C-alpha cells in the first residue's frame, strides 16, 4: 500500500521558511519525499541554514532570498526554483506577521498610524500571497496539477483587537484563496488555507516563558491548554499538499487548539 502523504516527484516552495512554522513545513516536505524544497526567506542566511538542515536529513533543497512583497523578486525566485528543480508543484504561502522590517508604529492603534504602518501587514500577508500565487500558477495550469496552501491566522477568521489591519490582510488572503480555488479547480489545482493561533515558534516561546501568569491566562481561552507547535501546523500543511486532500479546495482549516471553532 502506498503512503498517502508521500510527496515523491513533487517540488515545494515555502515562503518565510527560515524559521518557525515555515522551517518545520520545509522539513516536513523533505521528510515525506519531496523531490526538492525551495526555502525562501527575506534573510539569505536563515534560508541557507534551513536548506542545510534539509540536505543533512537526506532531502534536496535550495535557499532563495526574496521579498515576497516585490512581484519582480518573486518572479525571479520562481525562475531560480524552476531552473534548479524544473518546476514548482506546491506553493506554501507562509511568510507573514509584519514582514521582515516592520514599521515601528505597526503595533500602535491603527487609527493613530497611517498607510506606511498598515502596509507592513498588507504587503506581506496579502500582496505577498497574491504575488507568489501569480508567479506559480502558469506552471501549475500547464502541468494540470498543483497545490496552493496559505497560512493565515485566526485573526483573519475571528478578528483580533489591536491587530485590525493584520486581521483584514489575513481575511483578504483567505478570500483570495477561495476565489483562486474556484478558478483553478478545472486544472486539478487546489487552494486552501490553514488558520493558526498562538504557536510556540522560538520567538513566541520565549515571550510565553517570560510571563507564566499571562501565558496561563491566555491559554485559558484554548480548549487544549497549550500553545501550538510548528509541527502541528506543518502536519496540516502536509495533508493539504498530499494526495490525501485531492478532493478538498477553497477551505480554511483552523489549527488552533480550540481557540475558535469553525462550522
CSV table of C-alpha atoms in Angstrom, one decimal:
chain,number,residue,atom,x,y,z
A,1,UNK,CA,0.0,0.0,0.0
A,2,UNK,CA,1.4,3.4,-1.0
A,3,UNK,CA,2.0,6.1,1.6
A,4,UNK,CA,-0.9,8.6,1.2
A,5,UNK,CA,1.2,11.5,2.4
A,6,UNK,CA,4.1,10.7,0.1
A,7,UNK,CA,5.3,13.8,-2.0
A,8,UNK,CA,7.7,11.9,-4.2
A,9,UNK,CA,8.3,13.7,-7.5
A,10,UNK,CA,6.9,17.0,-6.3
A,11,UNK,CA,8.7,20.2,-5.6
A,12,UNK,CA,7.6,22.6,-2.8
A,13,UNK,CA,8.3,26.3,-2.4
A,14,UNK,CA,7.9,27.5,1.1
A,15,UNK,CA,8.0,31.3,1.8
A,16,UNK,CA,9.2,32.6,5.1
A,17,UNK,CA,10.8,29.3,5.8
A,18,UNK,CA,14.0,30.5,7.5
A,19,UNK,CA,12.5,29.9,11.0
A,20,UNK,CA,9.4,28.9,13.0
A,21,UNK,CA,6.5,27.3,11.2
A,22,UNK,CA,8.0,27.7,7.7
A,23,UNK,CA,11.1,25.9,8.7
A,24,UNK,CA,9.1,23.0,10.0
A,25,UNK,CA,7.0,22.9,6.9
A,26,UNK,CA,10.1,22.7,4.8
A,27,UNK,CA,11.5,19.8,6.9
A,28,UNK,CA,8.1,18.0,6.8
A,29,UNK,CA,8.1,18.3,3.0
A,30,UNK,CA,11.5,16.8,2.7
A,31,UNK,CA,10.8,14.1,5.2
A,32,UNK,CA,7.9,12.9,3.1
A,33,UNK,CA,9.8,12.5,-0.1
A,34,UNK,CA,9.6,15.9,-1.9
A,35,UNK,CA,11.8,15.9,-4.9
A,36,UNK,CA,13.0,19.4,-3.9
A,37,UNK,CA,12.3,22.1,-1.4
A,38,UNK,CA,12.8,25.8,-2.2
A,39,UNK,CA,13.5,27.5,1.1
A,40,UNK,CA,12.6,31.2,0.9
A,41,UNK,CA,13.3,33.9,3.4
A,42,UNK,CA,14.0,37.6,3.4
A,43,UNK,CA,17.3,36.9,5.0
A,44,UNK,CA,19.6,34.7,2.9
A,45,UNK,CA,21.5,33.3,5.9
A,46,UNK,CA,18.3,31.9,7.5
A,47,UNK,CA,17.2,30.3,4.3
A,48,UNK,CA,20.6,28.7,3.8
A,49,UNK,CA,20.6,27.3,7.4
A,50,UNK,CA,17.2,25.6,6.8
A,51,UNK,CA,18.2,24.4,3.4
A,52,UNK,CA,21.3,22.8,5.0
A,53,UNK,CA,19.1,21.1,7.6
A,54,UNK,CA,17.0,19.6,4.7
A,55,UNK,CA,20.1,18.4,2.9
A,56,UNK,CA,21.6,16.9,6.1
A,57,UNK,CA,18.4,14.9,6.6
A,58,UNK,CA,18.7,13.5,3.1
A,59,UNK,CA,16.5,15.8,1.2
A,60,UNK,CA,17.2,18.2,-1.7
A,61,UNK,CA,16.9,22.0,-1.1
A,62,UNK,CA,18.0,25.4,-2.3
A,63,UNK,CA,17.9,28.6,-0.4
A,64,UNK,CA,16.4,31.6,-2.3
A,65,UNK,CA,16.3,35.1,-0.8
A,66,UNK,CA,13.3,37.2,-1.9
A,67,UNK,CA,11.0,39.8,-0.5
A,68,UNK,CA,7.5,38.4,-1.2
A,69,UNK,CA,6.1,42.0,-1.4
A,70,UNK,CA,8.0,42.5,-4.6
A,71,UNK,CA,6.5,40.8,-7.6
A,72,UNK,CA,9.8,41.1,-9.6
A,73,UNK,CA,11.7,39.4,-6.7
A,74,UNK,CA,9.1,36.7,-6.5
A,75,UNK,CA,9.2,36.0,-10.3
A,76,UNK,CA,13.0,35.8,-10.0
A,77,UNK,CA,12.6,33.4,-7.1
A,78,UNK,CA,10.3,31.1,-9.0
A,79,UNK,CA,12.6,31.2,-12.0
A,80,UNK,CA,15.5,30.0,-9.8
A,81,UNK,CA,13.3,27.2,-8.4
A,82,UNK,CA,12.4,26.1,-11.9
A,83,UNK,CA,16.0,26.3,-13.1
A,84,UNK,CA,17.1,24.1,-10.2
A,85,UNK,CA,14.2,21.6,-10.0
A,86,UNK,CA,12.3,22.1,-13.3
A,87,UNK,CA,9.0,23.1,-11.7
A,88,UNK,CA,7.1,24.1,-8.6
A,89,UNK,CA,4.2,21.8,-7.7
A,90,UNK,CA,3.4,23.0,-4.2
A,91,UNK,CA,3.3,26.6,-3.0
A,92,UNK,CA,3.1,27.3,0.7
A,93,UNK,CA,2.4,31.0,1.4
A,94,UNK,CA,3.8,31.1,4.9
A,95,UNK,CA,5.6,34.5,5.1
A,96,UNK,CA,3.6,36.7,7.4
A,97,UNK,CA,3.4,38.8,10.5
A,98,UNK,CA,4.5,42.4,9.8
A,99,UNK,CA,7.2,41.4,7.4
A,100,UNK,CA,11.0,41.4,7.8
A,101,UNK,CA,11.3,45.1,8.5
A,102,UNK,CA,8.0,46.2,10.2
A,103,UNK,CA,7.2,49.8,10.6
A,104,UNK,CA,8.0,50.8,14.2
A,105,UNK,CA,4.4,52.1,14.5
A,106,UNK,CA,2.8,48.9,13.3
A,107,UNK,CA,1.7,47.8,16.8
A,108,UNK,CA,0.0,51.1,17.7
A,109,UNK,CA,-3.8,51.6,17.4
A,110,UNK,CA,-4.3,51.7,13.6
A,111,UNK,CA,-6.1,55.0,13.8
A,112,UNK,CA,-3.0,56.6,15.3
A,113,UNK,CA,-0.9,55.4,12.3
A,114,UNK,CA,-1.3,55.6,8.5
A,115,UNK,CA,-0.7,53.7,5.3
A,116,UNK,CA,3.0,53.2,5.9
A,117,UNK,CA,2.4,51.2,9.1
A,118,UNK,CA,-0.6,49.4,7.6
A,119,UNK,CA,1.4,48.3,4.6
A,120,UNK,CA,3.7,46.4,7.0
A,121,UNK,CA,0.9,43.9,7.3
A,122,UNK,CA,-0.9,44.3,4.0
A,123,UNK,CA,2.3,43.9,1.9
A,124,UNK,CA,3.4,40.6,3.2
A,125,UNK,CA,0.1,39.0,4.3
A,126,UNK,CA,-2.0,39.9,1.2
A,127,UNK,CA,0.2,41.1,-1.6
A,128,UNK,CA,2.8,38.5,-0.8
A,129,UNK,CA,0.2,35.8,-1.2
A,130,UNK,CA,-1.0,37.3,-4.5
A,131,UNK,CA,2.5,37.7,-5.9
A,132,UNK,CA,3.6,34.2,-5.1
A,133,UNK,CA,0.4,32.6,-6.4
A,134,UNK,CA,0.5,34.6,-9.6
A,135,UNK,CA,4.1,33.5,-10.2
A,136,UNK,CA,3.5,29.8,-9.9
A,137,UNK,CA,0.0,29.5,-11.4
A,138,UNK,CA,1.1,29.4,-15.1
A,139,UNK,CA,3.3,26.3,-14.4
A,140,UNK,CA,0.5,24.6,-12.4
A,141,UNK,CA,-2.0,25.1,-15.2
A,142,UNK,CA,0.5,23.9,-17.8
A,143,UNK,CA,1.1,20.6,-15.8
A,144,UNK,CA,-2.6,20.2,-14.8
A,145,UNK,CA,-1.9,19.7,-11.1
A,146,UNK,CA,-0.8,21.5,-8.0
A,147,UNK,CA,-1.3,22.7,-4.5
A,148,UNK,CA,-1.5,26.2,-3.1
A,149,UNK,CA,-1.6,26.4,0.7
A,150,UNK,CA,-1.7,29.7,2.5
A,151,UNK,CA,-1.0,30.1,6.2
A,152,UNK,CA,-3.3,32.7,7.7
A,153,UNK,CA,-4.4,33.4,11.3
A,154,UNK,CA,-7.4,33.0,13.5
A,155,UNK,CA,-7.2,36.8,13.5
A,156,UNK,CA,-8.4,36.6,9.9
A,157,UNK,CA,-11.3,34.4,10.8
A,158,UNK,CA,-12.5,35.9,14.1
A,159,UNK,CA,-10.8,39.3,14.3
A,160,UNK,CA,-8.2,40.3,16.8
A,161,UNK,CA,-8.4,43.5,18.9
A,162,UNK,CA,-5.2,45.6,18.4
A,163,UNK,CA,-4.5,43.8,15.1
A,164,UNK,CA,-7.2,45.2,12.9
A,165,UNK,CA,-5.1,45.7,9.7
A,166,UNK,CA,-3.4,42.3,10.2
A,167,UNK,CA,-6.8,40.7,10.6
A,168,UNK,CA,-8.0,42.3,7.5
A,169,UNK,CA,-5.0,41.3,5.5
A,170,UNK,CA,-5.3,37.7,6.6
A,171,UNK,CA,-9.0,37.7,5.8
A,172,UNK,CA,-8.2,39.1,2.4
A,173,UNK,CA,-5.7,36.3,1.8
A,174,UNK,CA,-8.4,33.7,2.7
A,175,UNK,CA,-10.9,35.4,0.3
A,176,UNK,CA,-8.3,35.4,-2.4
A,177,UNK,CA,-7.6,31.7,-1.8
A,178,UNK,CA,-11.3,30.8,-2.1
A,179,UNK,CA,-11.6,32.7,-5.4
A,180,UNK,CA,-8.4,31.2,-6.9
A,181,UNK,CA,-9.7,27.7,-5.8
A,182,UNK,CA,-12.8,28.3,-8.0
A,183,UNK,CA,-10.6,29.5,-10.9
A,184,UNK,CA,-8.1,26.7,-10.8
A,185,UNK,CA,-10.2,23.6,-9.9
A,186,UNK,CA,-10.7,22.7,-13.6
A,187,UNK,CA,-6.9,22.3,-13.8
A,188,UNK,CA,-6.7,19.9,-10.9
A,189,UNK,CA,-5.1,22.6,-8.7
A,190,UNK,CA,-6.4,23.0,-5.2
A,191,UNK,CA,-6.1,26.1,-2.9
A,192,UNK,CA,-6.7,26.0,0.8
A,193,UNK,CA,-5.8,28.0,4.0
A,194,UNK,CA,-4.5,26.9,7.4
A,195,UNK,CA,-5.5,29.3,10.2
A,196,UNK,CA,-3.3,29.2,13.2
A,197,UNK,CA,-3.4,30.7,16.7
A,198,UNK,CA,-0.6,31.1,19.3
A,199,UNK,CA,2.2,28.8,18.1
A,200,UNK,CA,5.4,28.3,20.0
A,201,UNK,CA,8.0,29.4,17.5
A,202,UNK,CA,11.3,30.2,19.2
A,203,UNK,CA,10.4,33.9,19.4
A,204,UNK,CA,6.9,33.3,20.7
A,205,UNK,CA,8.0,30.6,23.1
A,206,UNK,CA,10.5,33.0,24.7
A,207,UNK,CA,7.7,35.5,25.3
A,208,UNK,CA,5.4,32.9,26.7
A,209,UNK,CA,8.0,31.6,29.1
A,210,UNK,CA,8.9,35.1,30.2
A,211,UNK,CA,5.5,35.7,31.7
A,212,UNK,CA,4.0,32.5,33.0
A,213,UNK,CA,0.9,34.1,34.6
A,214,UNK,CA,0.0,36.0,31.5
A,215,UNK,CA,0.5,32.8,29.4
A,216,UNK,CA,-1.7,30.8,31.7
A,217,UNK,CA,-4.5,33.4,31.4
A,218,UNK,CA,-4.1,33.4,27.6
A,219,UNK,CA,-4.2,29.6,27.4
A,220,UNK,CA,-7.5,29.6,29.4
A,221,UNK,CA,-9.1,30.7,26.1
A,222,UNK,CA,-7.9,27.5,24.4
A,223,UNK,CA,-9.8,24.2,24.7
A,224,UNK,CA,-6.5,22.4,24.5
A,225,UNK,CA,-4.5,24.3,27.1
A,226,UNK,CA,-1.1,24.5,25.4
A,227,UNK,CA,0.3,26.7,22.6
A,228,UNK,CA,0.6,25.1,19.2
A,229,UNK,CA,3.9,23.7,18.0
A,230,UNK,CA,5.3,24.3,14.5
A,231,UNK,CA,4.8,20.6,13.8
A,232,UNK,CA,1.0,20.9,14.5
A,233,UNK,CA,0.8,23.4,11.6
A,234,UNK,CA,3.2,21.5,9.4
A,235,UNK,CA,1.1,18.3,9.7
A,236,UNK,CA,-2.0,20.1,8.3
A,237,UNK,CA,0.1,21.7,5.5
A,238,UNK,CA,1.5,18.3,4.6
A,239,UNK,CA,-2.0,16.8,4.4
A,240,UNK,CA,-3.2,19.6,2.1
A,241,UNK,CA,-0.1,19.2,0.0
A,242,UNK,CA,-0.5,15.5,-0.4
A,243,UNK,CA,-2.8,13.2,-2.4
A,244,UNK,CA,-4.9,12.7,0.7
A,245,UNK,CA,-6.6,16.1,0.1
A,246,UNK,CA,-7.2,15.8,-3.7
A,247,UNK,CA,-10.9,16.5,-3.4
A,248,UNK,CA,-10.6,19.4,-0.9
A,249,UNK,CA,-10.3,23.0,-2.1
A,250,UNK,CA,-11.4,26.5,-1.1
A,251,UNK,CA,-11.4,25.7,2.6
A,252,UNK,CA,-9.8,27.2,5.7
A,253,UNK,CA,-8.7,24.7,8.4
A,254,UNK,CA,-8.2,26.1,11.9
A,255,UNK,CA,-5.2,24.6,13.7
A,256,UNK,CA,-5.7,26.4,16.9
A,257,UNK,CA,-6.2,24.2,19.9
A,258,UNK,CA,-9.9,25.1,20.0
A,259,UNK,CA,-9.3,28.9,20.4
A,260,UNK,CA,-12.2,29.3,18.0
A,261,UNK,CA,-14.4,26.8,16.3
A,262,UNK,CA,-15.5,26.5,12.6
A,263,UNK,CA,-18.6,25.0,11.1
